[in-house]
Amino acid sequence: MSTDRRTTAPVSSREVRSILTTAQPRTAGWVWGVVFGIVAALSTVALMATSAYLITRASEQPPILHLSMAVVGVRAFALGRAFFRYLERLAAHDAAFRQLETVRVDLLRRLIPLAPDGLGRTRRGSLLSSLVSDVDELQNLPLRVVQPLLTSVGVAAIAVWVVALLSPTAAAGLALALVAAFAVGILVARRVSASAERTLAPKRAALVDALLDYLGSLDVLIAYGAEETGRRKVEAADRALTRALTGRSLGTGIAAAALSLFSGIAVAWSLVAGIPALSTTGGGSLSGPGLAVIVLVPLAVFEVVASVPLAVSAWRQVRSSAERIARVAPENVPAEISVGEGTRSWKAEPAAPAIELRGVSTSWPGAVSPALTVSSLTVAHGERVLIEGASGAGKTTLAHVLVRFLDHTGTYRLSGQDVRELPVEQVRSVVGLCEQIPYLFDESVRQNLLFARETATDGELLNVLDRVGLGDWVAARGGLDSRVGERGALVSGGQAQRIALARALLRNFPVIVLDEPTANVEADLAGALLRDLLRASGDRTVLLISHGDVPAGLVDRAVRVVDGVIAPA
Amino acid sequence: MTVRPLDPRLLRYAVSARWFLLSGAALGVATTACILAFAWLLTVCITGAIDGRPLAELLPQVGLLVAVAGIRAALVYGQDLLAARGAARVKSELRLGVLDAVRRLGPGWLAGRSSARVATLLGRGMDALDDYFSKYLPQLILAVIVTPVVVVVILLQDWVSAIFIVVTLPLIPIFMILIGLATQVVQRRQWAVLGDLSSGFVDTLGGLATLKIFGRERRQIDRMRSITRDYRTQTMRVLRVSFLSSFALELAASLSVALVAVSVGLRLVDGSMALSAGLFVLLLAPEAFLPLRQVGANFHAAAEGVAAAEDAFDILDAVKTTQADAPVPAGERVATSGPLRLTDVSVDYGRGAVLAPISAEFAPGRLTVIAGPSGAGKSSLLGAVLGFAPHTGTVELGGMPVRSSTEERPWLAWTGQRPSLVLGSVADNVALGSDPVDAVRVRHALNLAAAPEISPDLSVGVAGAGLSGGQAQRVGIARAIYRTLDRRCPVLLLDEPSSALDHDTEARLLDGLRALADGGTAVVIVSHRAAVIGRADAVVRVEPMILAAAS
């Protein structure tokens, strides 16, 4: 059932681009954020320019009135820098959070047709948490990539223009220095670190694998005298990673060093360009204060554009997050996932069996061979059938075919109707599945039941809890408002199964599939749980999937799945 | 969140961190010299030009300026290089140190935590230290070196400006602390709401299959929209306060530069000050604030790294409170055969006994089942025999007491409830700890473990990936059988060996274990399955300490 290949396959750049497009806000609020950002950064440059002007002009000892504009300017820009920066951050974050709405809804829209079987499953089941953090990472696109880049470009352009008014030669030097700093900083640094980054990822993964291997099996390793060997494997992986990191460190400082160097060169060039142009000594029209301005402005401009290398590395992270999202949630739903929808309305034939499978075959996405073939399986109304077989034999696959999570070839009839002709919702209103690990939402018991039937009264909820054997438990925990904890952490495996069945009963599915209800239950409690579950199911049609003991008398008959095959009875 | 600027434990546990700080300080001193030289040269050039000196005369100074910029660039590069290498070394050092600590604390300690969490801490968790080393510590070093030197230089040039700066500088940490506290208050008020809202997103994605079963998936789109909208309003409420801290930082820094500029300007007008002094002070003033501003800006990145490091420090601290195993006295005789006898053995992890005292004897050639309800402490009892669980009472083999330590027990072959397979082939796992591998014996062990269909060449991924639960379980059993045969272990201990097996396979496994017992091994199985108890020569019952309410 491994679908690992899908997590390593290359993703189309079109999909990545479409995800990035969704992540970038285009609202008025966002534009204001950029404007405030540019004003704030300009204030930084202007503060330096006006201070330089004020001091050099003052040393010429003009009437104090001539300085008042500069004094006001210095104070205003000092206030403006902090003030506009605050406004910028508020506006930009607000816009980014507004965009999050679109990003999340878009992701949900992609995931709905895929869940659960179309989601590439990773070995450690960390898919969900990584998806969530990748979606959060997308917020950095507007905040840490686009915004600083626009601010830097905007401020650099304006500063070059202002300097050009005083000395075109100095302005040309400043522009060249900026371009050179980025060319060196970004291109060279990317060359060095991109290749290091590629070799780092597998080394990081190897270290995590070695750590999991060592720590997860420490008891076994000690008991078998193999602890030293396991430890040496971790040390080797650690050494390899540390060596690679040390190698990459050669590239990390290039961008910052280039900025520092070229800012010095720009300042020196401004001196060389400005001094001969001084009106006092040279033949030009530049005043003393003018010289101070064109020499000191580059310092401030380089301080502003120092955010560009950070933006470039943020961009790399955002892009790889977008790639991961595109890989997990592709826009095109794999063919193996049931998407075909009929429009025929539901009309059960009373004489037909509840479920009838003929020549059904189904595969997991990306798999080469079918996971399950059923030549013939018929379940009558009200019948209780045990589906047994070793783990991995294809029992869960059958459950997922029955609720149309997976598509199939061959015929699958529900009360005589071919499910392909029915809307998927219709099929799912007839066949209900209690999953192997029932998902409990981090809310109250009431909320975890209500979504199965929103109109249910508290009386009905308590009644159904009683039927699945949870009446006393809920009462002891403080009633329907007691919480089940994150992913049902406050609830045992058996209780979770009972809640899942209670939901199915509320929803009133005529057919219920119980997928290994005892898989996460202490073995000595399993028998009682199965008995309770089947008693509560009443006269519904039940398919019970299990690999272990089922007490006698609970089911009408058993069907065996062997290596993905259900042979004819 | 109270983060000390520098956790002393970092220096204690990571020797490379000391080295990093020392070289960082050397670079900081050189950086300070560059800052002063650059500002001074620039002042000389500008005032010189205004005084009428031609470019040719000033060219040496301009050249020096470029040279200083070059040195400064080299220092910046060196600082980053040092940070990246320092981070890599410290991470490696902490990682291996924690591994040592975990080994000394033993599997019993690890069982109380999640091994995956410790693995994450040592893997990705340590990466949080990167920002601490690259963004925070270097700036902290500069703040300690550059700021005081620059202030002193300004004082020598113009004491009025120095007073402005000295008065404003302390405002930065004071504002940061005050605003940090205010943020905390707001955050605490919003905490529950924010937690609910962010878990709503996780919950919807996680429960998508369940929602589809109940036909509720489409409604989630609107719910997601409203959850995210609430999330935004609540988060912005927190951010409005927490952004104030950077507002205060910027304001303090830029206002004091403005004050310096205006006061210098006014004194230049009345001729009470020279332009060179004024310009020099103006150029230096922002440098006094820059490192402090950077420290403030990277405070949160640092806090994250410190939090990750603190988890590692806690493990390193924990090992100090446990005493090491006493060294084996020379010439101590250790039994390698005979019956395993437990006398009044109980397990106590420090929170009261988890097991009623048990006395039992497991004789060679017999198949004994330890039975009892779940939670009665059957696995803890095995932990006591293995040396992983602290116990009272005595464990004896062949009449000789077994020392309580987490070292390997050469007379014992065991497999736990989780098979805990390692990366490699099935054969690597079956012959774990044995070199060279006896291929015939591997095959034989797999056959006895009711796994004749599993190829020894099959590869096993992390945590048994590639094998089904039942297959992994049998490979784990084959591993214990191989050791029994290879080392002639008198005792074979199996914890719930058939929990993932069907009846037929279970029966074949019991045949294999019976054959081993007939060969003279004491086979001990923890199980409550009727089929297993039915094949036992003797049954030891373990009763729970307290009669727990039925779940």
Coordinates of C-alpha atoms in Angstrom, one line a residue, chain A residues 199-503:
Chain A
T199 CA 23.3 17.5 -0.7
L200 CA 22.1 18.6 2.8
A201 CA 18.5 17.4 2.5
P202 CA 19.3 13.7 2.2
K203 CA 21.9 13.9 4.9
R204 CA 19.4 15.5 7.3
A205 CA 16.9 12.7 6.4
A206 CA 19.6 10.1 7.0
L207 CA 20.4 11.5 10.4
V208 CA 16.7 11.6 11.4
D209 CA 16.4 8.0 10.2
A210 CA 19.4 6.9 12.2
L211 CA 18.1 8.7 15.3
L212 CA 14.7 7.2 15.0
D213 CA 16.3 3.8 14.5
Y214 CA 18.6 4.1 17.5
L215 CA 16.2 5.7 19.9
G216 CA 13.1 3.7 18.8
S217 CA 15.0 0.4 19.3
L218 CA 17.3 1.3 22.2
D219 CA 15.9 -1.4 24.4
V220 CA 16.4 -4.0 21.7
L221 CA 19.8 -2.7 20.8
I222 CA 21.0 -3.0 24.4
A223 CA 19.4 -6.4 25.0
Y224 CA 21.1 -7.7 21.9
G225 CA 24.5 -6.1 22.5
A226 CA 24.1 -4.0 19.4
E227 CA 23.9 -0.6 21.0
E228 CA 27.5 0.4 20.1
T229 CA 26.9 -0.4 16.4
G230 CA 23.6 1.6 16.4
R231 CA 25.3 4.5 18.1
R232 CA 28.1 4.5 15.6
K233 CA 25.6 4.8 12.8
V234 CA 24.1 7.9 14.4
E235 CA 27.6 9.3 14.8
A236 CA 28.5 8.7 11.2
A237 CA 25.3 10.4 10.0
D238 CA 25.9 13.3 12.3
R239 CA 29.5 13.6 11.1
A240 CA 28.4 13.6 7.5
L241 CA 25.8 16.3 8.1
T242 CA 28.1 18.4 10.1
R243 CA 30.7 18.2 7.4
A244 CA 28.2 19.2 4.8
L245 CA 27.0 22.1 6.9
T246 CA 30.6 23.3 7.4
G247 CA 31.0 23.1 3.7
R248 CA 27.9 25.2 3.1
S249 CA 29.0 27.8 5.5
L250 CA 31.5 29.0 2.9
G251 CA 28.5 30.5 1.0
T252 CA 26.4 32.0 3.8
G253 CA 28.4 35.2 4.3
I254 CA 28.9 36.1 0.7
A255 CA 25.8 38.2 0.3
A256 CA 26.2 40.3 3.5
A257 CA 29.9 40.8 2.8
A258 CA 29.2 41.9 -0.8
L259 CA 26.7 44.5 0.5
S260 CA 29.2 45.7 3.0
L261 CA 32.0 46.0 0.5
F262 CA 30.0 47.7 -2.2
S263 CA 28.5 50.2 0.2
G264 CA 32.1 51.3 1.0
I265 CA 32.9 51.4 -2.7
A266 CA 29.7 53.5 -3.4
V267 CA 30.7 56.0 -0.7
A268 CA 34.3 56.2 -2.0
W269 CA 33.0 56.7 -5.5
S270 CA 30.7 59.5 -4.4
L271 CA 33.7 61.2 -2.9
V272 CA 35.7 60.8 -6.1
A273 CA 32.7 62.1 -8.2
G274 CA 31.7 64.8 -5.8
I275 CA 34.9 66.5 -4.7
P276 CA 35.9 67.8 -8.1
A277 CA 32.3 69.0 -8.6
L278 CA 32.4 71.2 -5.5
S279 CA 31.5 74.9 -6.4
T280 CA 34.1 76.2 -3.9
T281 CA 37.2 74.5 -5.3
G282 CA 36.2 72.5 -8.4
G283 CA 34.5 73.7 -11.5
G284 CA 31.0 72.2 -10.6
S285 CA 27.9 73.4 -8.9
L286 CA 27.9 71.1 -5.9
S287 CA 27.7 72.8 -2.4
G288 CA 29.4 71.4 0.7
P289 CA 26.2 70.2 2.2
G290 CA 25.4 68.6 -1.2
L291 CA 28.6 66.7 -1.1
A292 CA 27.8 65.4 2.4
V293 CA 24.4 64.3 1.2
I294 CA 25.6 62.3 -1.9
V295 CA 28.3 60.7 0.2
L296 CA 26.2 59.6 3.1
V297 CA 23.0 58.6 1.3
P298 CA 24.6 55.4 -0.1
L299 CA 25.3 54.3 3.5
A300 CA 21.6 54.5 4.4
V301 CA 20.4 53.0 1.1
F302 CA 22.6 49.9 1.6
E303 CA 21.2 49.6 5.1
V304 CA 17.7 49.4 3.6
V305 CA 18.6 46.9 0.9
A306 CA 20.3 44.6 3.4
S307 CA 16.9 42.9 3.6
V308 CA 17.2 41.5 0.1
P309 CA 19.5 38.5 0.8
L310 CA 17.1 37.5 3.6
A311 CA 14.2 37.8 1.2
V312 CA 16.0 35.5 -1.2
S313 CA 16.5 32.8 1.4
A314 CA 12.9 33.3 2.5
W315 CA 11.9 32.8 -1.1
R316 CA 13.7 29.5 -1.3
Q317 CA 11.8 28.2 1.8
V318 CA 8.4 29.5 0.5
R319 CA 9.0 27.8 -2.8
S320 CA 9.9 24.5 -1.3
S321 CA 6.8 24.7 0.9
A322 CA 4.7 25.4 -2.2
E323 CA 6.3 22.4 -3.9
R324 CA 5.4 20.1 -1.0
I325 CA 1.8 21.3 -1.0
A326 CA 1.6 20.8 -4.7
R327 CA 2.9 17.3 -4.3
V328 CA 0.5 16.4 -1.5
A329 CA -2.5 18.1 -3.0
P330 CA -2.3 18.0 -6.7
E331 CA -5.0 19.7 -8.7
N332 CA -5.6 16.6 -10.8
V333 CA -7.2 13.8 -8.9
P334 CA -5.6 10.4 -9.6
A335 CA -7.8 8.1 -11.6
E336 CA -7.8 5.5 -8.8
I337 CA -9.7 7.9 -6.5
S338 CA -13.4 7.8 -7.0
V339 CA -14.6 10.9 -8.8
G340 CA -17.1 9.5 -11.2
E341 CA -20.5 10.8 -10.1
G342 CA -23.9 9.7 -11.4
T343 CA -27.1 11.7 -11.2
R344 CA -29.6 8.9 -11.0
S345 CA -31.9 9.3 -8.0
W346 CA -31.9 6.6 -5.3
K347 CA -34.6 3.9 -5.9
A348 CA -33.8 0.7 -3.9
E349 CA -35.1 -2.6 -5.3
P350 CA -36.4 -4.4 -2.2
A351 CA -35.6 -7.8 -3.6
A352 CA -31.9 -7.0 -4.4
P353 CA -29.2 -7.7 -1.9
A354 CA -27.9 -4.8 0.2
I355 CA -24.4 -5.1 -1.4
E356 CA -23.4 -7.0 -4.5
L357 CA -19.9 -7.0 -5.9
R358 CA -19.1 -8.8 -9.2
G359 CA -15.6 -8.9 -10.8
V360 CA -14.5 -5.8 -8.8
S361 CA -10.9 -4.8 -8.9
T362 CA -9.3 -1.8 -7.3
S363 CA -5.8 -0.2 -7.0
W364 CA -4.3 2.4 -4.7
P365 CA -3.0 5.5 -6.5
G366 CA 0.4 5.0 -8.0
A367 CA 0.4 1.3 -7.4
V368 CA 1.2 -1.1 -10.2
S369 CA -0.9 -4.1 -9.2
P370 CA -4.5 -4.1 -7.9
A371 CA -4.8 -4.1 -4.1
L372 CA -8.0 -6.0 -4.1
T373 CA -10.0 -8.2 -6.5
V374 CA -13.4 -9.6 -5.6
S375 CA -14.9 -12.1 -8.0
S376 CA -18.2 -12.1 -6.2
L377 CA -19.5 -10.9 -2.8
T378 CA -23.1 -10.6 -1.9
V379 CA -24.5 -9.3 1.4
A380 CA -28.2 -9.6 2.2
H381 CA -30.2 -7.0 4.1
G382 CA -29.7 -7.3 7.8
E383 CA -26.8 -9.8 7.4
R384 CA -23.7 -9.6 9.5
V385 CA -20.6 -10.6 7.6
L386 CA -17.1 -10.9 9.0
I387 CA -14.3 -9.9 6.6
E388 CA -11.2 -11.6 8.0
G389 CA -7.6 -11.9 6.8
A390 CA -4.1 -11.0 7.7
S391 CA -3.1 -7.3 8.0
G392 CA -2.3 -5.9 4.6
A393 CA -4.5 -8.4 2.9
G394 CA -6.8 -5.8 1.5
K395 CA -9.6 -5.6 4.1
T396 CA -9.5 -1.8 4.5
T397 CA -9.3 -1.5 0.7
L398 CA -12.7 -3.2 0.5
A399 CA -14.1 -0.8 3.1
H400 CA -12.8 2.2 1.0
V401 CA -14.4 0.8 -2.2
L402 CA -17.7 0.4 -0.4
V403 CA -17.8 4.1 0.6
R404 CA -16.3 5.2 -2.8
F405 CA -13.1 6.6 -1.5
L406 CA -11.4 4.3 -4.1
D407 CA -12.7 3.8 -7.6
H408 CA -13.1 0.2 -9.0
T409 CA -13.6 -1.7 -12.2
G410 CA -16.4 -4.3 -12.4
T411 CA -19.9 -3.9 -10.8
Y412 CA -20.8 -2.7 -7.3
R413 CA -24.5 -2.6 -6.7
L414 CA -26.2 -1.1 -3.7
S415 CA -29.8 -2.5 -3.3
G416 CA -29.7 -3.3 -7.0
Q417 CA -28.4 0.1 -8.2
D418 CA -25.0 0.5 -9.8
V419 CA -23.2 3.0 -7.6
R420 CA -21.6 4.6 -10.6
E421 CA -25.0 6.0 -11.6
L422 CA -25.5 7.5 -8.2
P423 CA -24.1 10.7 -6.7
V424 CA -21.3 9.9 -4.3
E425 CA -23.2 11.6 -1.5
Q426 CA -26.1 9.2 -2.1
V427 CA -23.8 6.2 -1.7
R428 CA -22.3 7.6 1.5
S429 CA -25.8 8.1 2.9
V430 CA -26.4 4.4 2.6
V431 CA -23.0 2.9 3.5
G432 CA -21.4 4.3 6.6
L433 CA -17.8 3.5 7.7
C434 CA -16.4 3.4 11.2
E435 CA -12.7 3.9 10.5
Q436 CA -10.0 1.9 12.1
I437 CA -8.8 5.0 13.9
P438 CA -11.9 7.1 14.3
Y439 CA -11.2 10.8 14.0
L440 CA -12.4 12.7 17.0
F441 CA -12.5 16.5 16.7
D442 CA -10.9 18.5 19.4
E443 CA -14.3 19.6 20.8
S444 CA -17.0 18.4 23.1
V445 CA -18.6 15.0 23.0
R446 CA -21.8 16.8 21.8
Q447 CA -20.0 18.4 18.8
N448 CA -18.4 15.1 17.9
L449 CA -21.9 13.6 17.6
L450 CA -23.9 16.4 16.3
F451 CA -22.2 16.7 13.0
A452 CA -23.7 13.3 12.1
R453 CA -27.2 14.7 12.6
E454 CA -27.4 18.4 13.4
T455 CA -31.1 18.3 14.5
A456 CA -30.5 15.7 17.2
T457 CA -31.7 16.7 20.7
D458 CA -29.6 16.1 23.8
G459 CA -32.0 13.3 24.7
E460 CA -31.3 11.5 21.4
L461 CA -27.6 12.0 21.9
L462 CA -27.6 10.5 25.4
N463 CA -29.8 7.7 24.2
V464 CA -27.4 6.7 21.4
L465 CA -24.5 6.9 23.8
D466 CA -26.3 4.6 26.1
R467 CA -26.8 2.1 23.2
V468 CA -23.1 2.0 22.5
G469 CA -22.3 1.5 26.2
L470 CA -21.0 5.0 26.9
G471 CA -23.9 6.2 29.0
D472 CA -22.2 5.9 32.3
W473 CA -18.9 7.1 30.9
V474 CA -20.3 10.3 29.6
A475 CA -22.2 10.9 32.9
A476 CA -19.0 10.3 34.9
R477 CA -17.1 12.8 32.7
G478 CA -19.6 15.6 33.2
G479 CA -22.0 15.1 30.3
L480 CA -22.1 16.0 26.7
D481 CA -19.9 19.1 27.2
S482 CA -16.9 17.1 28.3
R483 CA -14.1 17.4 25.8
V484 CA -12.4 14.5 23.9
G485 CA -9.0 16.2 23.7
E486 CA -6.7 16.8 20.7
R487 CA -7.3 13.9 18.2
G488 CA -9.2 12.2 21.0
A489 CA -6.3 12.1 23.4
L490 CA -8.6 12.0 26.4
V491 CA -10.5 9.0 25.1
S492 CA -9.3 5.3 24.9
G493 CA -9.3 3.3 21.7
G494 CA -12.4 1.4 22.6
Q495 CA -14.3 4.6 23.6
A496 CA -13.4 6.2 20.3
Q497 CA -14.8 3.2 18.5
R498 CA -18.0 3.5 20.5
I499 CA -18.3 7.2 19.7
A500 CA -17.7 6.4 16.0
L501 CA -20.5 3.9 16.0
A502 CA -22.8 6.3 17.9
R503 CA -22.2 8.8 15.0

